[in-house]
Coordinates of C-alpha atoms and ligand atoms in Angstrom, one line a residue:
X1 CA -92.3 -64.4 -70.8
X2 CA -94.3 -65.7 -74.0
X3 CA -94.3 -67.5 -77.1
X4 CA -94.3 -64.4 -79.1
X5 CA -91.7 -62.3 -76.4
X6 CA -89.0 -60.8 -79.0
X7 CA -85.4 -61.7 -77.7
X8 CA -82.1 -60.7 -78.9
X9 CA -79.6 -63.5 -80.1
X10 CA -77.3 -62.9 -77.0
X11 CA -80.5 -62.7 -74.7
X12 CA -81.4 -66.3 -76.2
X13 CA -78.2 -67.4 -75.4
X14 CA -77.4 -65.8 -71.9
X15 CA -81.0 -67.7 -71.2
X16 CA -79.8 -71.1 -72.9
X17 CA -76.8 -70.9 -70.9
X18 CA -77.9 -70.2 -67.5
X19 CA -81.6 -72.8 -68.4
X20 CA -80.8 -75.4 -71.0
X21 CA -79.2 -78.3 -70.3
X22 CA -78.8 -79.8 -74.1
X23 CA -78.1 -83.6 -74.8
X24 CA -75.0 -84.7 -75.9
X25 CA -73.3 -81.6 -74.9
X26 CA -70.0 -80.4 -73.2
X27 CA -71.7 -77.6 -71.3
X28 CA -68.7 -75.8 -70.0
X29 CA -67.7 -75.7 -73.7
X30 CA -71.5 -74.8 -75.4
X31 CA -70.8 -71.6 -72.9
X32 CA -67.9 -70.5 -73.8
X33 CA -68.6 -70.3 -77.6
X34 CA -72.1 -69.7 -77.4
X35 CA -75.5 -71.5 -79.2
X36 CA -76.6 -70.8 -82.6
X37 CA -80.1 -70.8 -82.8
X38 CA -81.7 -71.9 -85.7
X39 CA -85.3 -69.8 -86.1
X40 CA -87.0 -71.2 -89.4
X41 CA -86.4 -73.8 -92.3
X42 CA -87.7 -73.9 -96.1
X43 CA -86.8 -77.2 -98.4
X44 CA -83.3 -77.7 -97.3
X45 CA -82.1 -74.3 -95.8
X46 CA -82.1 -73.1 -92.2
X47 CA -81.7 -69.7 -91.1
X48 CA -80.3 -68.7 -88.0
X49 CA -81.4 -65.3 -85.6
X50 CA -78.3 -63.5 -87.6
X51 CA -80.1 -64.3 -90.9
X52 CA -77.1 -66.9 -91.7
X53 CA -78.7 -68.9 -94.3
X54 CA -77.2 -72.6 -93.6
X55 CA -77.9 -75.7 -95.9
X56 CA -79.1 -78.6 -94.0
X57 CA -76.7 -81.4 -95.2
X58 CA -77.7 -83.7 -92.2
X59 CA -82.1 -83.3 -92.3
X60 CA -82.5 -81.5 -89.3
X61 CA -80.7 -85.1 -87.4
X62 CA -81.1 -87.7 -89.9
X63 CA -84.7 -87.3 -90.0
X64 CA -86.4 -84.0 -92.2
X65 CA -87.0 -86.2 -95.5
X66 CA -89.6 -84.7 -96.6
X67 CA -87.6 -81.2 -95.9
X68 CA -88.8 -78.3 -94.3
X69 CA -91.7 -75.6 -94.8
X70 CA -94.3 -78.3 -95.5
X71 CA -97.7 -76.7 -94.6
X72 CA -99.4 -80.2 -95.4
X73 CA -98.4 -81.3 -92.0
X74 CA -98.9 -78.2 -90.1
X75 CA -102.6 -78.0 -91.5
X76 CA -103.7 -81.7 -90.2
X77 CA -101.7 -81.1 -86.8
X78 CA -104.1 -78.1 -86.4
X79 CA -106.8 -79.8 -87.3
X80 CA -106.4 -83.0 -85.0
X81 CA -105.4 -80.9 -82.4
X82 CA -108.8 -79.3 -82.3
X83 CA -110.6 -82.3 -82.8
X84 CA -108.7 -84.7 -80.7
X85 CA -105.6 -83.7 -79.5
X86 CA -104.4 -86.8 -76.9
X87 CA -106.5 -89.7 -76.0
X88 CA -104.7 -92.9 -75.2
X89 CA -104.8 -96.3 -77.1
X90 CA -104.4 -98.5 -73.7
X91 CA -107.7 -99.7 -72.2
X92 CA -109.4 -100.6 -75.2
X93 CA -109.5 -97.7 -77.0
X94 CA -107.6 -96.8 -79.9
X95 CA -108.3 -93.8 -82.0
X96 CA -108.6 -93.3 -85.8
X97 CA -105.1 -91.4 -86.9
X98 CA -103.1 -94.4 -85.3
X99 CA -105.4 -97.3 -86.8
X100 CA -104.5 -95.7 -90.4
X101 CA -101.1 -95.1 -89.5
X102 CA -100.5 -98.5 -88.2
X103 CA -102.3 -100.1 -91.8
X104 CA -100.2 -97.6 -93.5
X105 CA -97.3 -98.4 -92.4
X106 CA -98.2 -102.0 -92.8
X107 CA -98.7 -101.4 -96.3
X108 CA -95.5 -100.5 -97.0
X109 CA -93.4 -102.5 -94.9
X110 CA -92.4 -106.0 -96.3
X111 CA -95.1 -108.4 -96.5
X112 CA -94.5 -110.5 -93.2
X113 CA -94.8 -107.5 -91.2
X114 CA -98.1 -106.8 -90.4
X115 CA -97.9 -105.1 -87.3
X116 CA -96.9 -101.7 -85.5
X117 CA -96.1 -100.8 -82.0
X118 CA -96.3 -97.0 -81.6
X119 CA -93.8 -95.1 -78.9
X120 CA -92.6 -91.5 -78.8
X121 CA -89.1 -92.2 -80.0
X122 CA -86.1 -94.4 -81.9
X123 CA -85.1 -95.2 -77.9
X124 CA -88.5 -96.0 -76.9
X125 CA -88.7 -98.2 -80.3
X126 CA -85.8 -100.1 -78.8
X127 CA -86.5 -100.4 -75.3
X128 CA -90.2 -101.9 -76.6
X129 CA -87.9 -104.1 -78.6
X130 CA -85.9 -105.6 -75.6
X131 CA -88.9 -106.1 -74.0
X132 CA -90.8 -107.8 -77.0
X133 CA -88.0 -110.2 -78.0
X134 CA -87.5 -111.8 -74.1
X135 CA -91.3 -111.7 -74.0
X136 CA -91.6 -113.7 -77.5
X137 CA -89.1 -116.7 -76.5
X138 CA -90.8 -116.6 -72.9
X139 CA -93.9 -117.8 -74.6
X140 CA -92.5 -119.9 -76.8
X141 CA -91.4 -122.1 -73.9
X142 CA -87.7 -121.1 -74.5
X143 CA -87.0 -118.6 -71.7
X144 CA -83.1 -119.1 -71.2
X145 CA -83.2 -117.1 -74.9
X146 CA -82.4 -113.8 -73.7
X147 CA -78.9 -112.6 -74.5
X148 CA -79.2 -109.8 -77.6
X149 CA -75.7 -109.5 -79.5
X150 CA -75.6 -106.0 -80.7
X151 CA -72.7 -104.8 -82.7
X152 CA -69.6 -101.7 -81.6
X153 CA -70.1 -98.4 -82.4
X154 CA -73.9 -99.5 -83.2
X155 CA -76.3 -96.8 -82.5
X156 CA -79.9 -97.9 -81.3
X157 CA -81.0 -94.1 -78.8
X158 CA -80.1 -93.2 -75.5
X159 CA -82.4 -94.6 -72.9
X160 CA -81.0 -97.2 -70.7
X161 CA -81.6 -100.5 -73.2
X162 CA -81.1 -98.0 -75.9
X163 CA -77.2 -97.3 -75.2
X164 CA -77.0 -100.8 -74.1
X165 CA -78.0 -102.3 -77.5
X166 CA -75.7 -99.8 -79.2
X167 CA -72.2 -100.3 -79.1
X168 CA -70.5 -97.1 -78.1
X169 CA -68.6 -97.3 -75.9
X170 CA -68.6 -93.4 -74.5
X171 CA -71.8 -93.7 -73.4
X172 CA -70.9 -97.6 -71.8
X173 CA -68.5 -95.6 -69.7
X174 CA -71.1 -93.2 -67.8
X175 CA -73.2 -95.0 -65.8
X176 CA -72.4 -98.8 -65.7
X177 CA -73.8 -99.9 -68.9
X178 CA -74.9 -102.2 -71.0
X179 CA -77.2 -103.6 -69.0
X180 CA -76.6 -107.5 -68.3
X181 CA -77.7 -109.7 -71.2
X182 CA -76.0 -107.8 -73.9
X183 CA -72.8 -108.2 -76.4
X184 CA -71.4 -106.9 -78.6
X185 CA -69.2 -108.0 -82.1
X186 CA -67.4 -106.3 -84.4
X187 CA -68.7 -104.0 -86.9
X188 CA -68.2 -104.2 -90.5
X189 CA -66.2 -100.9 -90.7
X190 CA -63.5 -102.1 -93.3
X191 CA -61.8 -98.7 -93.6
X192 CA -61.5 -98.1 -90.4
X193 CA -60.9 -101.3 -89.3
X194 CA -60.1 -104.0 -92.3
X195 CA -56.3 -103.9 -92.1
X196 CA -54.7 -105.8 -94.6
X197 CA -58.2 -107.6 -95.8
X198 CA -60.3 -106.9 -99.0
X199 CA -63.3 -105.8 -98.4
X200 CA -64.8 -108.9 -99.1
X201 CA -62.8 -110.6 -97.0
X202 CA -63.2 -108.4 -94.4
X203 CA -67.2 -108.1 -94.5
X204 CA -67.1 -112.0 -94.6
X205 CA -65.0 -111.7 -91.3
X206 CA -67.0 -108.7 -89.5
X207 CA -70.4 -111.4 -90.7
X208 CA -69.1 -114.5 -89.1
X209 CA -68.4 -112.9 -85.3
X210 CA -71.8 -113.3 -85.2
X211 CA -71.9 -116.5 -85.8
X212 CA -68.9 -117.9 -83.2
X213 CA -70.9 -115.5 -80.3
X214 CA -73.4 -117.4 -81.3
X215 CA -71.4 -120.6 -80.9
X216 CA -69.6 -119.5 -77.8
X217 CA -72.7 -118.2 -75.6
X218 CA -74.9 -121.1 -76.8
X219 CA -78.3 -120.9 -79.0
X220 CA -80.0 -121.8 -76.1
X221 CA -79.2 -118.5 -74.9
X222 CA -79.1 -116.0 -77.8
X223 CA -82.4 -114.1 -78.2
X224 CA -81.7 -111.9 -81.4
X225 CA -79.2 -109.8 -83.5
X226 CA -79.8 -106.3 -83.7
X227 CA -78.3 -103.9 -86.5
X228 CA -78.7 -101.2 -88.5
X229 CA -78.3 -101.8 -92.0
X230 CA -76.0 -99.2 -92.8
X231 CA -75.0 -97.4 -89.3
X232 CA -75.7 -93.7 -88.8
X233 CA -74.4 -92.1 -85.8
X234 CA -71.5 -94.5 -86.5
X235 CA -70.3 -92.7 -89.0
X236 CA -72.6 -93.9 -92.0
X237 CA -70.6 -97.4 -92.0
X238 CA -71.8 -99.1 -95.3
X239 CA -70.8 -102.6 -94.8
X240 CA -68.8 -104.3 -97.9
X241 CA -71.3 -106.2 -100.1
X242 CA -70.3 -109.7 -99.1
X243 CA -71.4 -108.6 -95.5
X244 CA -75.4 -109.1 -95.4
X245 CA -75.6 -112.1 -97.4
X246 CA -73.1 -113.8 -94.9
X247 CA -75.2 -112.9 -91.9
X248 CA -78.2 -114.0 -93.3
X249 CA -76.6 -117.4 -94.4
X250 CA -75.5 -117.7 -90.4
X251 CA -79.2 -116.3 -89.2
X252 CA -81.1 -119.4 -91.7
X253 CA -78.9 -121.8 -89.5
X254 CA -79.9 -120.7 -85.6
X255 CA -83.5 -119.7 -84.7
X256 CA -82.7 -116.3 -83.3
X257 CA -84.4 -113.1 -84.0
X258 CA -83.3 -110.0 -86.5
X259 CA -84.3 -106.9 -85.6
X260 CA -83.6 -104.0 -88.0
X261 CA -82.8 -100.8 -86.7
X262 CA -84.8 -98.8 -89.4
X263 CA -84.8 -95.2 -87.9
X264 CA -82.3 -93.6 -90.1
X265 CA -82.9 -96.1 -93.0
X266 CA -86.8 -96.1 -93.0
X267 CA -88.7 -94.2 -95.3
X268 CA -86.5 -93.9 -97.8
X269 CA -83.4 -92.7 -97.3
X270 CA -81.8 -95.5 -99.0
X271 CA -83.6 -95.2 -102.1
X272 CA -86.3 -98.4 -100.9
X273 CA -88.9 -97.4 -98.1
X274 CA -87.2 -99.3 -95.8
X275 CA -83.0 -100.3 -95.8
X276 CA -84.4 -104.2 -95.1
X277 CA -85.9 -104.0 -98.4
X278 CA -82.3 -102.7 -99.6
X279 CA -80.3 -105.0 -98.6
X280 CA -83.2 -108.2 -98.9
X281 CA -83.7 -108.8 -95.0
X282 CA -86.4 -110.6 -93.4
X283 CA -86.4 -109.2 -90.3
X284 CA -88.5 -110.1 -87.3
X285 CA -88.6 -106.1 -86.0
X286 CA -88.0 -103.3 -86.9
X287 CA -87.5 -99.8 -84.3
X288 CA -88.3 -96.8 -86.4
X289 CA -88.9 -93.0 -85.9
X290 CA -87.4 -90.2 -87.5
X291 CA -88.7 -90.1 -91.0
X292 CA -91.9 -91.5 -90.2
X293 CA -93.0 -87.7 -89.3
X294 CA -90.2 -86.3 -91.0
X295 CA -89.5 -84.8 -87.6
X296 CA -92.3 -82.8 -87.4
X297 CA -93.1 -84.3 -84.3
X298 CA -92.2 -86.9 -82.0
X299 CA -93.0 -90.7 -82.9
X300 CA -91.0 -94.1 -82.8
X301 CA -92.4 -97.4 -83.1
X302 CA -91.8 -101.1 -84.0
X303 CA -92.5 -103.0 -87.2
X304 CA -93.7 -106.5 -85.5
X305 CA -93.5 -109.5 -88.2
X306 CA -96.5 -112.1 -87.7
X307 CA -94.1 -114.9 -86.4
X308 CA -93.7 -112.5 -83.5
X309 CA -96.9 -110.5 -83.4
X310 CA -98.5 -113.7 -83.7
X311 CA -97.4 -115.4 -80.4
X312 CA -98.4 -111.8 -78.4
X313 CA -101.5 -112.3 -79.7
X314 CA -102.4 -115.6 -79.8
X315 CA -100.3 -117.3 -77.0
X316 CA -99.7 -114.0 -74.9
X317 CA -102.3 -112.7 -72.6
X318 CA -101.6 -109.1 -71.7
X319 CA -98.1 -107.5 -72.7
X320 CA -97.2 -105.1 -69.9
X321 CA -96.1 -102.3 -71.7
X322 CA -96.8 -99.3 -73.3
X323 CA -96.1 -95.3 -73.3
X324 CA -98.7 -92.7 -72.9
X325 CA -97.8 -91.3 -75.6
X326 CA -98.2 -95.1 -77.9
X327 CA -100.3 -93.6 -80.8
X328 CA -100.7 -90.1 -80.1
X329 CA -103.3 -88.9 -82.5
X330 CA -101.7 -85.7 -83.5
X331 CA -98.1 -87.1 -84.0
X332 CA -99.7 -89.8 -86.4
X333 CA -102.2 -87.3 -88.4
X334 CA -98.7 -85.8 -89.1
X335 CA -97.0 -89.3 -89.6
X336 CA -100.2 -90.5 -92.1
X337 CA -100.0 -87.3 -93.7
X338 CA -96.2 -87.1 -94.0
X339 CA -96.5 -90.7 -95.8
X340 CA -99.3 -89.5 -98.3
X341 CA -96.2 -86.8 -99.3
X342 CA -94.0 -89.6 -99.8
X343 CA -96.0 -91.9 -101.7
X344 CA -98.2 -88.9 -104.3
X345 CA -94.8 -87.0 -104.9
X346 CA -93.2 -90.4 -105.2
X347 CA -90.1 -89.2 -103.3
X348 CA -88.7 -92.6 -102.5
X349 CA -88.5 -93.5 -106.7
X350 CA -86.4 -90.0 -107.0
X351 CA -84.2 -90.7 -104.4
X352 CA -83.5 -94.0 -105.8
X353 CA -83.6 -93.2 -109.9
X354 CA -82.3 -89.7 -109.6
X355 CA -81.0 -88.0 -106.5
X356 CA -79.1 -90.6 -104.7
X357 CA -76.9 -91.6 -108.0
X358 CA -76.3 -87.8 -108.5
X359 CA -75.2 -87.3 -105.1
X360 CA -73.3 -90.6 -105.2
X361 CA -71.7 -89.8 -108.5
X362 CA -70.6 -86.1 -107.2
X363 CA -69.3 -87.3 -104.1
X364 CA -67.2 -90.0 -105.3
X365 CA -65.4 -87.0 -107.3
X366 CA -64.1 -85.8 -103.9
X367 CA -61.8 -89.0 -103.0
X368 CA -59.5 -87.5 -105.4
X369 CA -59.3 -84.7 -103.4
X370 CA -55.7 -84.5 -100.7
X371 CA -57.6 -84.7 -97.2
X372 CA -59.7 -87.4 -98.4
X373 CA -59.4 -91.5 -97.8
X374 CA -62.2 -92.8 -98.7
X375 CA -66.4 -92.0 -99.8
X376 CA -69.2 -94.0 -99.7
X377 CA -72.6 -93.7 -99.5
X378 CA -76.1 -95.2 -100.3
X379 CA -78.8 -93.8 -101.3
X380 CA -78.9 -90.1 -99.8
X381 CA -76.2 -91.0 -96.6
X382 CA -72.6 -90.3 -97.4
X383 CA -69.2 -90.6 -95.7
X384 CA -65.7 -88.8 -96.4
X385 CA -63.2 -90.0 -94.2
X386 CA -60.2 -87.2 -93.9
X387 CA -56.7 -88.5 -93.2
X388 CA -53.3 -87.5 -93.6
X389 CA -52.0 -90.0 -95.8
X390 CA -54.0 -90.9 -98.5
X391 CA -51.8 -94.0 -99.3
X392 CA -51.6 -95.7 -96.1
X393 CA -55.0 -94.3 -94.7
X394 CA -53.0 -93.1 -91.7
X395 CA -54.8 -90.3 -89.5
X396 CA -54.3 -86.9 -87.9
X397 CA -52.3 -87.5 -84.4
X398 CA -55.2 -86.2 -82.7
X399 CA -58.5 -87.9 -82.9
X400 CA -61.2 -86.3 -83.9
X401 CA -59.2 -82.9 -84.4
X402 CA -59.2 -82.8 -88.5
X403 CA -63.8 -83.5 -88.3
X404 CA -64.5 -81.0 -85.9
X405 CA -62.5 -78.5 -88.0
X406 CA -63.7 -79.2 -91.3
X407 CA -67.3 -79.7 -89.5
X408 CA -66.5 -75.8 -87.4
X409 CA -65.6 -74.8 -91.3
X410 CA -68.7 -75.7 -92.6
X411 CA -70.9 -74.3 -90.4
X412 CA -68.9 -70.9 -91.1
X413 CA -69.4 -71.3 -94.7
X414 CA -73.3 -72.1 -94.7
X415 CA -73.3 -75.8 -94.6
X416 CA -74.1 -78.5 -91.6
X417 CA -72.4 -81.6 -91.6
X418 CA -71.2 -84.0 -88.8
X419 CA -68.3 -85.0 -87.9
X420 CA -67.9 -88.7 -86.3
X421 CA -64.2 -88.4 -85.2
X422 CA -62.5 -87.7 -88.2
X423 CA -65.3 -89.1 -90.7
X424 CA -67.7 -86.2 -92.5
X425 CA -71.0 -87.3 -92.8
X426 CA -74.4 -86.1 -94.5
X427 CA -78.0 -87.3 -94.9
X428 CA -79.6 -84.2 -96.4
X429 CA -83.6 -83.8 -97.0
X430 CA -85.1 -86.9 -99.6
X431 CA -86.1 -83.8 -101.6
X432 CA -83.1 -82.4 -102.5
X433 CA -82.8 -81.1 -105.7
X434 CA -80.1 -81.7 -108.2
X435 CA -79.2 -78.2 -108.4
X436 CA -79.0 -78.2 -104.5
X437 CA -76.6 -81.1 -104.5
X438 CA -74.6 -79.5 -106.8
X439 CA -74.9 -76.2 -103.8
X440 CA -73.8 -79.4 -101.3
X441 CA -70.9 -80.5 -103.3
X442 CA -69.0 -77.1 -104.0
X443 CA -69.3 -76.0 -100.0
X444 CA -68.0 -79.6 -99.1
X445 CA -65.4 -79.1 -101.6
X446 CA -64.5 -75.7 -100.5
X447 CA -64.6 -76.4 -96.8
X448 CA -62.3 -79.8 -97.6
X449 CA -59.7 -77.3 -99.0
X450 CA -60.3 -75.0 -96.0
X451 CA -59.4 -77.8 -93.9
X452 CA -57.0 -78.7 -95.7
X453 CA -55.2 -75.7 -96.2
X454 CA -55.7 -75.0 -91.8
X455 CA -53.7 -78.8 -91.4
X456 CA -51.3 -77.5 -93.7
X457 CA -51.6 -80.0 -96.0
Ligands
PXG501 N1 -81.8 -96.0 -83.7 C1 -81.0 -95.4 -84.6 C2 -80.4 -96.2 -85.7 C3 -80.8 -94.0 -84.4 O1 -80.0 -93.4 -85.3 C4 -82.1 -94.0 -82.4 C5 -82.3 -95.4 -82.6 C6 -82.8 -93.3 -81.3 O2 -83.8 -92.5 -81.7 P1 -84.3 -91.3 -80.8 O3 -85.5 -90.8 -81.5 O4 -84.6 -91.8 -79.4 O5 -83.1 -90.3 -80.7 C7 -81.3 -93.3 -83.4 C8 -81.1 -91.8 -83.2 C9 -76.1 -88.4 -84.2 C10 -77.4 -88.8 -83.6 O6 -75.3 -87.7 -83.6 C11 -78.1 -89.8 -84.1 C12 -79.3 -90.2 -83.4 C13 -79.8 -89.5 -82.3 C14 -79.0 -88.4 -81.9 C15 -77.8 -88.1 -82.5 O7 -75.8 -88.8 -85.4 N2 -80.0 -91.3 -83.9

């Protein structure tokens, strides 16, 4: 069997099934109602081996921005790969598509952060952050600073101090996590979760657990607070406006670190290259990945501000840590090239000036619809919670049930979107165009009505 060996759709899958064991999957399930398998992508379509033709409402998974098809990026992959294709950056060594990434990046990132730490991965990005932050108060002379308060239903990857410094709590359950020296507070998910608060009120509330687990464990003991500014995998939780100004009134009064969690905010999904810059934080790190290659290939990293890149530097002495893969020259010719698109097509200004209040303004025409509680959004992420009562925001008795249907519906009718629990969510290629958000818009709206008309509502 080769690259090029034809296979029929059921050959793939019989193969899949019997070889494939896919993350984040039910496989007893997957088998039963087979794989699609997606075979090629232009702008924002995929095509499946039927010759469905799907529009890609979600960026491949959060991550596509610059959309697909772009030969740009194949081109300098080919060429790196001939020239160089792996040497490492441990040892002294370093090579020259990392050094430009790294000052590219740098470039763009707010003006403390100077710094980058490349991995292969958002997880990676996250585990090098666990380490960094425990190794930054170590040298400081403060090493009982260790606890990281992360928030519920957070989302920072998979690996072991990945899922721990996320806050779901499905993936707690399966193997004995989080790890020790990590808690969690409540996340600012007013409709979900506000009750009978404002939102104000609420995001003042959901802000200030951090500061009495703050209180209650000890400054002595808290290392950092990790968050994402608006939470992806969460269900694109935008957080009511009184929310970040209140955590950073509470982070000017303790010396603890902020780290960021940029990988589905980065590179300008929120209509600013980064969501720090969005929401006027000063953090200390920030994990990315994702967009940085547009998910070409593979590539994490961390943002290091100087206060902490300073003390690895000057105080530290050798950091023990590190991934083969830290600055693989192929992944960041793509990631360096993948910027340059950005930046010349000046992709972040049409998110923020055109796309994202077009798709914002089109959305927010759907709460009016029967099935729908609430929307939100920010820049090019939206939400569209479906409920049963519109009025009293209750739910469908069976969790979950109403956003796999309407997600199963979508899929049918040429469009992906998840489905966290009951909440429709979407993150569609930066490049969208307007005429393709209008495309977006009329499948959501017909498979809301689908739904709708299935729940019998
Ligand atoms: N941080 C954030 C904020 C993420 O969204 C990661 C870290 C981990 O990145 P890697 O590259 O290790 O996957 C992520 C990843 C979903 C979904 O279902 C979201 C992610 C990954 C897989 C599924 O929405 N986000």
């Amino acid at each position: 069997m080769t690259n090029v060996t034809k296979h029929s759709t059921a050959e793939l899958q019989a193969m899949d099934a019997a070889h494939y064991l896919h993350p984040f999957t039910d496989h007893k399930d997957l088998g039963a109602r087979g794989t699609r398998i997606i075979e090629r992508a232009e702008g924002v379509y995929l095509w499946d081996t039927d010759g469905k033709q799907i529009l890609d409402g979600m960026a491949g998974l959060w991550c596509v921005n610059i959309g697909y098809g772009r030969t740009e990026l194949a081109d300098v992959a080919y060429r790196q790969m001939r020239e160089l294709p792996y040497y490492n950056s441990f040892f002294q060594c370093t090579n020259p598509p990392a050094v430009k990434l790294a000052a590219a990046i740098a470039d763009i990132a707010p003006a403390h952060m100077n710094h980058v730490f490349f991995t292969g991965s958002g997880s990676e990005a996250n585990d090098t952050v666990l380490r960094m932050v425990r190794r930054y108060w170590d040298l400081k002379g403060k090493p009982t600073k260790k606890t990281i308060i992360g928030r519920v239903n957070g989302y920072h990857g998979s690996t072991v101090a990945g899922a721990s410094l996320g806050g779901m709590s499905v993936m707690h359950e399966q193997g004995d996590l989080p790890i020790p020296g990590i808690v969690h507070i409540a996340q600012p998910y007013w409709y979900g979760e506000g009750g009978d608060m404002s939102p104000d009120e609420f995001g003042l509330w959901a802000a200030r657990q951090l500061e009495a687990r703050i209180e209650e464990l000890g400054e002595d003991q808290v290392a950092a607070f990790i968050a994402e500014p608006i939470q992806g995998a969460g269900g694109v939780i935008v957080p009511p406006v009184t929310y970040w100004p209140e955590v950073k009134r509470i982070l000017a009064k303790y010396d603890i670190l902020l780290v960021i969690d940029e990988v589905i905010c980065g590179f300008g999904r929120t209509g600013e290259w980064f969501g720090s810059q969005y929401y006027d934080l000063k953090p200390d790190l920030m994990p990315i990945a994702k967009g940085m290659t547009s998910g070409y290939l593979p590539m994490g990293g961390v943002i290091v501000g100087d206060r902490v890149a300073n003390a690895l530097i000057d105080d530290g002495g050798e950091f023990f840590h590190g991934y083969t893969y830290s600055g693989h020259p192929v992944a960041a010719a793509v990631g360096l090239e993948n910027l340059r698109i950005l930046r010349d097509e000046k992709i972040v200004d049409y998110v923020k000036n055109e796309a994202a209040p077009y798709l914002q303004s089109k959305i927010a025409e759907l709460a009016a619809h029967r099935l729908v509680g609430e929307v939100r959004g920010v820049g090019l992420l939206g939400a569209i919670e479906l409920v049963k009562n519109k009025a009293t925001r209750e739910r469908f008795a069976e969790k979950g049930s109403a956003g796999s249907l309407c997600r199963d519906l979508c899929v049918r009718n040429g469009l992906v979107m998840r489905a966290v629990g009951d909440t429709m969510i979407m993150s569609p290629p930066l490049v969208i165009s307007l005429a393709e958000i209008d495309e977006l818009v009329k499948r959501i709206r017909l498979c809301l009505d689908l739904t709708a008309e299935q729940l019998g509502i």
